[in-house]
Tab-separated table of C-alpha atoms and ligand atoms in Angstrom:
chain	number	residue	atom	x	y	z
A	1	MET	CA	-12.337	29.393	60.507
A	2	ILE	CA	-16.014	30.234	59.955
A	3	ARG	CA	-18.453	27.495	60.882
A	4	LEU	CA	-22.159	27.914	61.031
A	5	GLN	CA	-23.854	27.162	64.295
A	6	THR	CA	-27.574	27.698	63.949
A	7	PRO	CA	-29.075	29.834	66.746
A	8	LEU	CA	-30.822	27.710	69.366
A	9	PRO	CA	-34.598	27.801	69.869
A	10	ASP	CA	-35.732	29.982	72.794
A	11	GLU	CA	-36.621	26.947	74.890
A	12	TYR	CA	-32.847	26.464	75.283
A	13	GLY	CA	-31.633	30.046	75.099
A	14	LEU	CA	-34.096	31.303	77.711
A	15	ALA	CA	-34.152	28.292	80.053
A	16	SER	CA	-32.638	28.457	83.545
A	17	GLU	CA	-29.551	26.445	84.465
A	18	GLU	CA	-31.723	24.201	86.608
A	19	GLN	CA	-34.151	23.480	83.753
A	20	LEU	CA	-31.286	22.749	81.385
A	21	SER	CA	-29.562	20.455	83.892
A	22	GLU	CA	-32.817	18.526	84.246
A	23	ARG	CA	-33.077	18.194	80.469
A	24	VAL	CA	-29.504	16.920	80.180
A	25	THR	CA	-29.965	14.487	83.077
A	26	ARG	CA	-33.176	13.140	81.535
A	27	ALA	CA	-31.638	12.767	78.077
A	28	LYS	CA	-28.572	11.017	79.516
A	29	GLU	CA	-30.816	8.510	81.276
A	30	GLN	CA	-32.765	7.818	78.103
A	31	LEU	CA	-29.598	7.411	76.008
A	32	ALA	CA	-27.641	5.582	78.691
A	33	GLY	CA	-26.286	2.661	76.600
A	34	PRO	CA	-25.216	4.226	73.313
A	35	LEU	CA	-24.101	7.653	74.608
A	36	VAL	CA	-20.683	8.731	75.889
A	37	ILE	CA	-19.999	12.359	76.848
A	38	LEU	CA	-16.345	13.447	76.833
A	39	GLY	CA	-15.150	16.635	78.535
A	40	HIS	CA	-11.850	18.491	78.198
A	41	HIS	CA	-10.421	19.979	81.402
A	42	TYR	CA	-11.076	23.537	80.146
A	43	GLN	CA	-14.831	23.066	80.042
A	44	ARG	CA	-17.030	25.034	82.375
A	45	GLU	CA	-18.174	23.287	85.543
A	46	GLU	CA	-21.854	22.866	84.669
A	47	VAL	CA	-20.867	21.100	81.431
A	48	ILE	CA	-17.972	18.919	82.595
A	49	SER	CA	-20.051	17.661	85.494
A	50	PHE	CA	-22.026	15.661	82.887
A	51	ALA	CA	-18.945	14.121	81.248
A	52	ASP	CA	-18.523	10.336	81.477
A	53	ALA	CA	-14.793	10.854	80.994
A	54	ARG	CA	-12.705	13.984	81.346
A	55	GLY	CA	-9.104	14.449	80.310
A	56	ASP	CA	-6.438	16.243	78.338
A	57	SER	CA	-6.461	16.007	74.573
A	58	PHE	CA	-4.239	12.887	74.610
A	59	GLY	CA	-6.302	11.095	77.233
A	60	LEU	CA	-9.532	11.890	75.422
A	61	SER	CA	-8.187	10.685	72.082
A	62	ARG	CA	-7.166	7.405	73.720
A	63	PHE	CA	-10.575	7.136	75.355
A	64	ALA	CA	-12.321	7.803	72.038
A	65	ALA	CA	-10.177	5.156	70.321
A	66	ALA	CA	-11.249	2.607	72.954
A	67	GLN	CA	-14.994	3.139	72.391
A	68	ARG	CA	-16.425	0.000	70.837
A	69	ASP	CA	-20.005	-0.014	72.088
A	70	ALA	CA	-20.919	3.656	71.897
A	71	GLU	CA	-23.150	4.901	69.136
A	72	TYR	CA	-22.817	8.600	69.980
A	73	VAL	CA	-19.822	10.474	71.387
A	74	VAL	CA	-20.759	14.007	72.425
A	75	PHE	CA	-17.482	15.902	72.608
A	76	CYS	CA	-17.401	18.809	75.023
A	77	GLY	CA	-14.189	20.339	73.765
A	78	VAL	CA	-13.170	22.009	70.518
A	79	HIS	CA	-13.468	21.131	66.851
A	80	PHE	CA	-10.049	19.495	66.300
A	81	MET	CA	-10.667	17.174	69.261
A	82	ALA	CA	-14.027	16.071	67.858
A	83	GLU	CA	-12.412	15.472	64.460
A	84	SER	CA	-9.736	13.300	66.072
A	85	ALA	CA	-12.424	11.345	67.908
A	86	ASP	CA	-14.255	10.763	64.622
A	87	ILE	CA	-11.044	9.531	62.990
A	88	LEU	CA	-10.191	7.167	65.844
A	89	THR	CA	-13.635	5.685	66.430
A	90	GLY	CA	-15.286	3.017	64.304
A	91	ASP	CA	-17.752	3.718	61.466
A	92	GLY	CA	-20.684	3.006	63.738
A	93	VAL	CA	-19.833	5.863	66.135
A	94	LYS	CA	-21.207	9.345	65.482
A	95	VAL	CA	-19.268	12.224	67.059
A	96	LEU	CA	-21.170	15.401	67.919
A	97	LEU	CA	-19.844	18.830	68.895
A	98	PRO	CA	-22.503	20.806	70.790
A	99	ASP	CA	-21.501	24.163	69.221
A	100	LEU	CA	-19.910	24.151	65.758
A	101	ASN	CA	-18.224	27.460	66.493
A	102	ALA	CA	-16.089	25.878	69.207
A	103	GLY	CA	-12.849	26.008	67.225
A	104	CYS	CA	-9.286	26.778	68.297
A	105	SER	CA	-7.571	29.979	67.198
A	106	MET	CA	-4.187	28.278	67.343
A	107	ALA	CA	-5.337	25.401	65.117
A	108	ASP	CA	-6.564	27.987	62.617
A	109	MET	CA	-3.058	29.486	62.368
A	110	ALA	CA	-1.904	26.650	60.100
A	111	ASP	CA	-3.896	25.395	57.123
A	112	LEU	CA	-3.174	22.739	54.515
A	113	ASP	CA	-2.398	25.214	51.710
A	114	GLY	CA	0.074	27.115	53.866
A	115	VAL	CA	1.858	23.987	55.078
A	116	GLU	CA	2.023	22.459	51.583
A	117	GLN	CA	3.448	25.699	50.251
A	118	ILE	CA	6.226	25.811	52.854
A	119	TRP	CA	6.897	22.091	52.355
A	120	GLU	CA	7.391	22.637	48.653
A	121	GLU	CA	9.670	25.611	49.273
A	122	LEU	CA	11.707	23.617	51.788
A	123	GLY	CA	12.082	20.930	49.123
A	124	GLN	CA	13.878	23.460	46.909
A	125	VAL	CA	16.626	24.036	49.473
A	126	THR	CA	16.857	20.821	51.490
A	127	ASP	CA	16.052	17.112	51.267
A	128	VAL	CA	12.470	16.955	52.577
A	129	GLU	CA	12.806	13.191	52.929
A	130	ARG	CA	14.910	14.073	55.987
A	131	VAL	CA	12.373	16.557	57.353
A	132	VAL	CA	9.758	15.006	59.629
A	133	PRO	CA	6.486	16.936	59.872
A	134	ILE	CA	5.015	16.942	63.374
A	135	THR	CA	1.627	18.451	64.009
A	136	TYR	CA	0.303	19.315	67.428
A	137	MET	CA	-3.040	17.692	68.167
A	138	ASN	CA	-4.464	21.233	67.956
A	139	SER	CA	-4.705	21.154	64.165
A	140	SER	CA	-7.223	20.268	61.484
A	141	ALA	CA	-7.760	16.715	60.239
A	142	ALA	CA	-6.407	17.878	56.859
A	143	LEU	CA	-3.046	18.667	58.470
A	144	LYS	CA	-2.975	15.403	60.387
A	145	ALA	CA	-3.578	13.676	57.047
A	146	PHE	CA	-0.714	15.610	55.430
A	147	VAL	CA	1.566	14.485	58.244
A	148	GLY	CA	0.383	10.891	57.860
A	149	ARG	CA	1.217	11.005	54.139
A	150	LYS	CA	4.658	12.476	54.745
A	151	GLY	CA	5.766	9.991	57.392
A	152	GLY	CA	5.333	12.235	60.443
A	153	SER	CA	3.288	12.069	63.610
A	154	VAL	CA	0.776	13.966	65.684
A	155	CYS	CA	1.834	14.942	69.206
A	156	THR	CA	0.124	16.419	72.249
A	157	SER	CA	1.505	18.435	75.116
A	158	SER	CA	1.883	15.241	77.147
A	159	ASN	CA	3.901	13.265	74.602
A	160	ALA	CA	5.730	15.877	72.483
A	161	ARG	CA	9.071	14.822	73.963
A	162	SER	CA	8.678	11.155	72.981
A	163	VAL	CA	7.391	12.075	69.535
A	164	LEU	CA	10.286	14.444	68.835
A	165	ARG	CA	12.790	11.876	70.124
A	166	TRP	CA	11.287	9.404	67.703
A	167	ALA	CA	11.349	11.876	64.822
A	168	LEU	CA	15.006	12.748	65.313
A	169	GLY	CA	16.152	9.230	66.154
A	170	LEU	CA	17.205	10.172	69.692
A	171	GLY	CA	16.189	6.780	71.090
A	172	ASP	CA	13.351	6.140	73.540
A	173	GLY	CA	10.832	6.627	70.707
A	174	SER	CA	9.323	3.492	69.244
A	175	SER	CA	9.621	1.015	66.435
A	176	SER	CA	7.061	2.931	64.373
A	177	GLY	CA	8.455	3.755	60.973
A	178	ARG	CA	7.984	6.879	58.911
A	179	SER	CA	6.314	5.434	55.873
A	180	GLY	CA	2.826	4.005	55.865
A	181	THR	CA	1.693	2.318	59.039
A	182	SER	CA	3.754	1.621	62.107
A	183	GLY	CA	6.281	-1.149	61.900
A	184	THR	CA	8.044	-0.258	58.629
A	185	SER	CA	11.448	1.147	59.410
A	186	ARG	CA	13.073	4.109	57.799
A	187	ALA	CA	15.891	6.390	58.847
A	188	PRO	CA	14.855	9.093	61.310
A	189	GLY	CA	14.884	12.650	60.116
A	190	ASP	CA	17.473	15.259	60.866
A	191	LYS	CA	14.942	18.106	61.082
A	192	VAL	CA	11.345	18.588	62.078
A	193	LEU	CA	8.761	20.980	60.724
A	194	PHE	CA	6.602	21.547	63.796
A	195	PHE	CA	3.185	23.208	63.579
A	196	PRO	CA	1.100	25.097	64.552
A	197	ASP	CA	2.421	25.974	68.057
A	198	GLN	CA	5.941	27.349	68.060
A	199	HIS	CA	6.027	27.378	71.877
A	200	LEU	CA	5.381	23.679	72.420
A	201	GLY	CA	7.997	22.897	69.756
A	202	ARG	CA	10.557	25.277	71.253
A	203	ASN	CA	9.975	24.249	74.856
A	204	THR	CA	10.267	20.584	73.957
A	205	GLY	CA	13.396	21.216	71.891
A	206	PHE	CA	15.056	22.856	74.898
A	207	GLN	CA	13.946	19.975	77.144
A	208	LEU	CA	15.710	17.611	74.746
A	209	GLY	CA	18.949	19.571	75.094
A	210	PHE	CA	18.816	21.615	71.898
A	211	ALA	CA	19.771	25.307	71.838
A	212	ALA	CA	18.129	28.407	70.391
A	213	ASP	CA	20.580	28.204	67.491
A	214	ASP	CA	19.064	24.877	66.465
A	215	MET	CA	15.655	26.509	65.996
A	216	ARG	CA	14.164	28.860	63.411
A	217	VAL	CA	10.662	30.336	63.263
A	218	VAL	CA	8.776	29.808	60.005
A	219	ASP	CA	6.576	32.775	59.108
A	220	PRO	CA	3.907	31.266	56.831
A	221	ARG	CA	3.193	34.630	55.196
A	222	ARG	CA	6.686	34.962	53.745
A	223	PRO	CA	8.512	32.980	51.041
A	224	LEU	CA	10.478	30.099	52.596
A	225	GLY	CA	8.968	31.147	55.921
A	226	GLY	CA	11.113	34.294	55.902
A	227	LEU	CA	14.256	32.151	56.173
A	228	GLU	CA	17.486	31.998	54.213
A	229	GLU	CA	18.562	28.697	52.681
A	230	ARG	CA	21.375	28.579	55.242
A	231	ASP	CA	18.860	28.868	58.127
A	232	VAL	CA	16.924	25.893	56.838
A	233	LYS	CA	20.081	23.828	56.503
A	234	GLU	CA	21.356	24.736	59.980
A	235	ALA	CA	18.104	24.307	61.895
A	236	THR	CA	16.916	21.118	63.552
A	237	PHE	CA	13.578	22.655	64.536
A	238	LEU	CA	11.541	24.625	62.011
A	239	LEU	CA	8.829	26.095	64.219
A	240	TRP	CA	5.609	27.369	62.668
A	241	GLN	CA	4.746	30.865	63.849
A	242	GLY	CA	1.548	29.948	65.691
A	243	HIS	CA	0.538	30.407	69.305
A	244	CYS	CA	-2.302	30.044	71.774
A	245	SER	CA	-3.810	33.397	72.648
A	246	VAL	CA	-4.700	32.147	76.134
A	247	HIS	CA	-1.244	30.827	77.098
A	248	GLN	CA	0.715	33.541	75.339
A	249	ARG	CA	-0.655	36.032	77.885
A	250	PHE	CA	1.389	34.585	80.755
A	251	SER	CA	4.565	36.613	81.172
A	252	THR	CA	7.767	36.615	83.180
A	253	SER	CA	6.448	39.584	85.180
A	254	HIS	CA	3.560	37.392	86.364
A	255	VAL	CA	6.063	34.843	87.671
A	256	GLU	CA	8.190	37.566	89.289
A	257	SER	CA	5.194	39.190	91.028
A	258	PHE	CA	3.996	35.822	92.310
A	259	ARG	CA	7.457	34.917	93.624
A	260	ALA	CA	7.797	38.319	95.306
A	261	ALA	CA	4.516	37.718	97.151
A	262	HIS	CA	5.123	33.990	97.787
A	263	PRO	CA	8.862	33.203	97.926
A	264	ASP	CA	8.130	29.529	98.634
A	265	GLY	CA	5.291	29.322	96.123
A	266	ILE	CA	5.223	26.838	93.239
A	267	VAL	CA	4.696	27.856	89.604
A	268	ILE	CA	3.275	25.269	87.184
A	269	VAL	CA	2.622	26.165	83.545
A	270	HIS	CA	1.406	24.582	80.316
A	271	PRO	CA	4.032	24.148	77.546
A	272	GLU	CA	2.046	26.450	75.231
A	273	CYS	CA	3.463	29.310	77.327
A	274	ALA	CA	6.461	31.254	76.010
A	275	HIS	CA	9.881	29.777	76.765
A	276	GLU	CA	10.948	32.628	79.099
A	277	VAL	CA	7.930	31.823	81.289
A	278	VAL	CA	8.567	28.074	81.187
A	279	GLU	CA	12.185	28.697	82.183
A	280	LEU	CA	11.111	30.558	85.318
A	281	ALA	CA	8.436	28.007	86.251
A	282	ASP	CA	9.040	25.120	88.635
A	283	GLN	CA	7.110	22.617	86.566
A	284	VAL	CA	5.678	22.391	83.065
A	285	GLY	CA	3.197	19.944	81.587
A	286	SER	CA	-0.115	19.146	79.968
A	287	THR	CA	-3.438	19.755	81.665
A	288	ASP	CA	-3.394	16.207	83.089
A	289	TYR	CA	0.141	16.770	84.351
A	290	ILE	CA	-0.899	20.040	86.028
A	291	ILE	CA	-3.748	18.283	87.834
A	292	GLY	CA	-1.344	15.634	89.156
A	293	ALA	CA	1.323	18.175	90.133
A	294	VAL	CA	-1.138	20.261	92.160
A	295	ALA	CA	-2.380	17.118	93.938
A	296	GLU	CA	1.187	16.073	94.783
A	297	ALA	CA	2.336	19.478	96.066
A	298	PRO	CA	2.924	19.548	99.846
A	299	PRO	CA	-0.111	20.555	101.907
A	300	GLY	CA	-0.016	24.269	102.692
A	301	SER	CA	1.555	25.143	99.309
A	302	VAL	CA	0.643	28.245	97.384
A	303	ILE	CA	0.557	27.309	93.704
A	304	ALA	CA	0.289	29.618	90.688
A	305	VAL	CA	-0.954	27.822	87.589
A	306	GLY	CA	-0.430	29.116	84.051
A	307	THR	CA	-3.252	27.630	82.063
A	308	GLU	CA	-6.928	28.169	81.210
A	309	ILE	CA	-8.948	29.593	84.092
A	310	HIS	CA	-11.695	26.972	84.290
A	311	LEU	CA	-9.141	24.308	85.147
A	312	VAL	CA	-7.346	26.613	87.595
A	313	ASP	CA	-10.597	27.457	89.386
A	314	ARG	CA	-11.576	23.781	89.557
A	315	LEU	CA	-8.209	22.921	91.116
A	316	ALA	CA	-8.580	25.811	93.567
A	317	ARG	CA	-11.969	24.469	94.697
A	318	ALA	CA	-10.819	20.846	94.872
A	319	HIS	CA	-7.799	21.681	97.060
A	320	ALA	CA	-9.235	24.579	99.053
A	321	ALA	CA	-8.902	22.654	102.323
A	322	ASP	CA	-5.121	22.484	102.426
A	323	ARG	CA	-3.516	24.507	99.637
A	324	SER	CA	-4.039	27.659	97.705
A	325	VAL	CA	-4.244	27.517	93.914
A	326	VAL	CA	-4.326	30.788	91.943
A	327	SER	CA	-4.024	31.837	88.326
A	328	LEU	CA	-0.534	33.012	87.371
A	329	ASP	CA	-2.195	35.908	85.527
A	330	PRO	CA	-4.507	37.850	87.848
A	331	LEU	CA	-6.332	39.309	84.806
A	332	VAL	CA	-7.309	35.953	83.408
A	333	CYS	CA	-8.545	35.290	79.915
A	334	PRO	CA	-10.624	32.139	79.380
A	335	CYS	CA	-10.465	30.116	76.179
A	336	SER	CA	-13.393	31.730	74.412
A	337	THR	CA	-13.929	28.824	72.034
A	338	MET	CA	-13.956	26.138	74.746
A	339	PHE	CA	-16.419	28.431	76.520
A	340	ARG	CA	-18.873	28.169	73.634
A	341	ILE	CA	-19.887	24.727	74.846
A	342	ASP	CA	-22.598	25.504	77.363
A	343	LEU	CA	-25.626	23.804	78.867
A	344	PRO	CA	-28.100	25.109	76.252
A	345	HIS	CA	-26.033	23.574	73.416
A	346	LEU	CA	-25.408	20.338	75.316
A	347	ALA	CA	-29.123	19.982	76.095
A	348	TRP	CA	-30.003	20.784	72.476
A	349	VAL	CA	-27.780	18.045	70.945
A	350	LEU	CA	-28.887	15.479	73.530
A	351	ASP	CA	-32.572	16.270	73.034
A	352	GLY	CA	-31.957	15.850	69.307
A	353	LEU	CA	-30.569	12.346	69.878
A	354	VAL	CA	-33.551	11.429	72.048
A	355	ALA	CA	-35.805	12.569	69.193
A	356	GLY	CA	-33.772	10.535	66.686
A	357	GLU	CA	-32.086	13.573	65.143
A	358	VAL	CA	-28.274	13.756	64.994
A	359	ARG	CA	-27.271	17.424	65.315
A	360	ASN	CA	-23.795	18.869	64.748
A	361	ARG	CA	-22.186	15.632	63.656
A	362	ILE	CA	-18.465	16.008	62.899
A	363	VAL	CA	-17.503	13.880	59.920
A	364	VAL	CA	-14.012	13.682	58.484
A	365	ASP	CA	-14.128	12.411	54.891
A	366	SER	CA	-12.802	8.876	54.492
A	367	ALA	CA	-9.658	9.714	52.465
A	368	THR	CA	-8.563	12.405	54.933
A	369	ALA	CA	-9.463	10.164	57.867
A	370	ALA	CA	-7.389	7.265	56.512
A	371	ASP	CA	-4.234	9.414	56.240
A	372	ALA	CA	-4.866	11.236	59.514
A	373	ARG	CA	-5.356	7.905	61.276
A	374	VAL	CA	-1.800	6.952	60.256
A	375	SER	CA	-0.322	9.974	62.046
A	376	LEU	CA	-2.594	9.612	65.075
A	377	GLU	CA	-1.940	5.895	65.428
A	378	ARG	CA	1.759	6.533	65.053
A	379	MET	CA	1.519	8.911	67.997
A	380	LEU	CA	-0.406	6.355	70.054
A	381	ALA	CA	2.269	3.749	69.240
A	382	ILE	CA	5.141	6.082	70.186
A	383	ALA	CA	3.697	7.462	73.412
B	401	13P	P1	-3.879	19.472	76.675
B	401	13P	O1	-3.340	18.580	75.608
B	401	13P	O2	-2.905	19.707	77.776
B	401	13P	O3	-5.207	19.017	77.120
B	401	13P	O4	-4.064	20.911	76.024
B	401	13P	C1	-4.980	21.142	75.004
B	401	13P	C2	-5.133	22.556	74.757
B	401	13P	O5	-5.875	22.973	73.924
B	401	13P	C3	-4.310	23.461	75.540
B	401	13P	O6	-4.561	24.743	75.175
B	402	SF4	FE1	-6.839	26.435	71.342
B	402	SF4	FE2	-5.564	27.849	73.225
B	402	SF4	FE3	-8.155	27.301	73.493
B	402	SF4	FE4	-6.324	25.366	73.760
B	402	SF4	S1	-6.613	27.143	75.071
B	402	SF4	S2	-8.254	25.225	72.608
B	402	SF4	S3	-4.826	26.004	72.194
B	402	SF4	S4	-7.211	28.568	71.865
C-alpha cells in the first residue's frame, strides 16, 4: 500500500544519534503527562529504549485500550497496529505513527475488495452463515470491520488458538456471540475463512488436532480462490494465501544445520513460520512467548530463534551472561517496514507535539472503527 511520508527536514536527517536522543528525551519530558510511547518488540534498540510500554501486538492493543488519561499515543510499530490503537482508544486520544510508510507486507496481501469477492463466491457454494471470518491482527481496519459485521473475530499470534476454538465451537472459547456485540449467542461456525496469514491459520489448525485434509488454501487471484465447490464443502479451514516475508525465510534446513551443530540446542519459532519449520521446532509462540521461553530455558542453553532479528539480538544481549541466543537463519532479514521507525522520525513527531502540531495522526473513520471495534473487543473477550 502506498502511503506518503513527507521527507524530514535536514535538522533530523543529518543529526547524530546523540543529538536526536537528546531531542527525544527533552520532548518526552515536556510532554510527560499526555504522552505515551508504545514499542513493538521488533523495533530497533535506539527507538524501543524510549517506549513507555513494549509488547507483542496483543499486549500493545490491550495497553492502548487501557489508556484513559493519555492525549497522544506515539506508536512505534506498523500501520495496522496504530489503526488498532486508534480504534480501541477513546475519542480524546490521538494516535501517531512516526513514519507513514511503516506498513506490513503481509497485511497488504488481503484487501477489503478481495475478501468481499471471495465471501460472495463462497456464498454461492456454501452457507456463509456457518463460515466465521477470522482476521489476524496484521490486517487493515477495513478488514477488521468486515469481520465485525460478519460475526467473526480478530486474533493475534498469542490467542489464535482460543479464537479458533471459539469460532468452531470447540469449547474453551468464551460466551461472546457472533452477531453484534459480545453476549448474544449464536451457533458456532463449521468453517473459518482465515486471513491474511495462511501459516498462522495452518499452524493453529494443526495444534487444535485438525489435519491437512481439513485445510484448503484460498488464492485470492482466482475465482472461488482456485477451489472446487467440493473443496469448500470439505474444508474446515479456508486459509488465505498470504505470508510474512520475514518469517517465510526460515526453513527446515536452518533447523537441521542448527541441530547438527548443537544437538542439545533449543529451537523456538514464531507461528508465522511455515508448518514444516514449526513441526521441527521445540517451541512456537508469539514474540512475548519467545521472550518468556528464552528466559525460562536452562542456563547454558544454546537457543536458535526464528523471528525478526532485532528481537533476537536483544535477547542475545540480555542473556549473554549464561546462554547463547542466535538467529535460526544466519543470513537474517529484518522487517524492513518496522525498521522505518527510526530516531529522526520519532524526534520529528515529538517535536511537532511540543510545538502544538500533530504529525502523522492515524485516524480510522467512525463507521469503520465502530465495526472493527466489535471484532477487536470480541477478541479481547475471548482471550
Ligand atoms: P506478535 O503478535 O507476536 O507481536 O507478532 C506481530 C508481527 O507482526 C509478527 O510478524
Ligand atoms: Fe508484517 Fe512480517 Fe513485518 Fe510482522 S514481521 S510487521 S508480519 S512484514
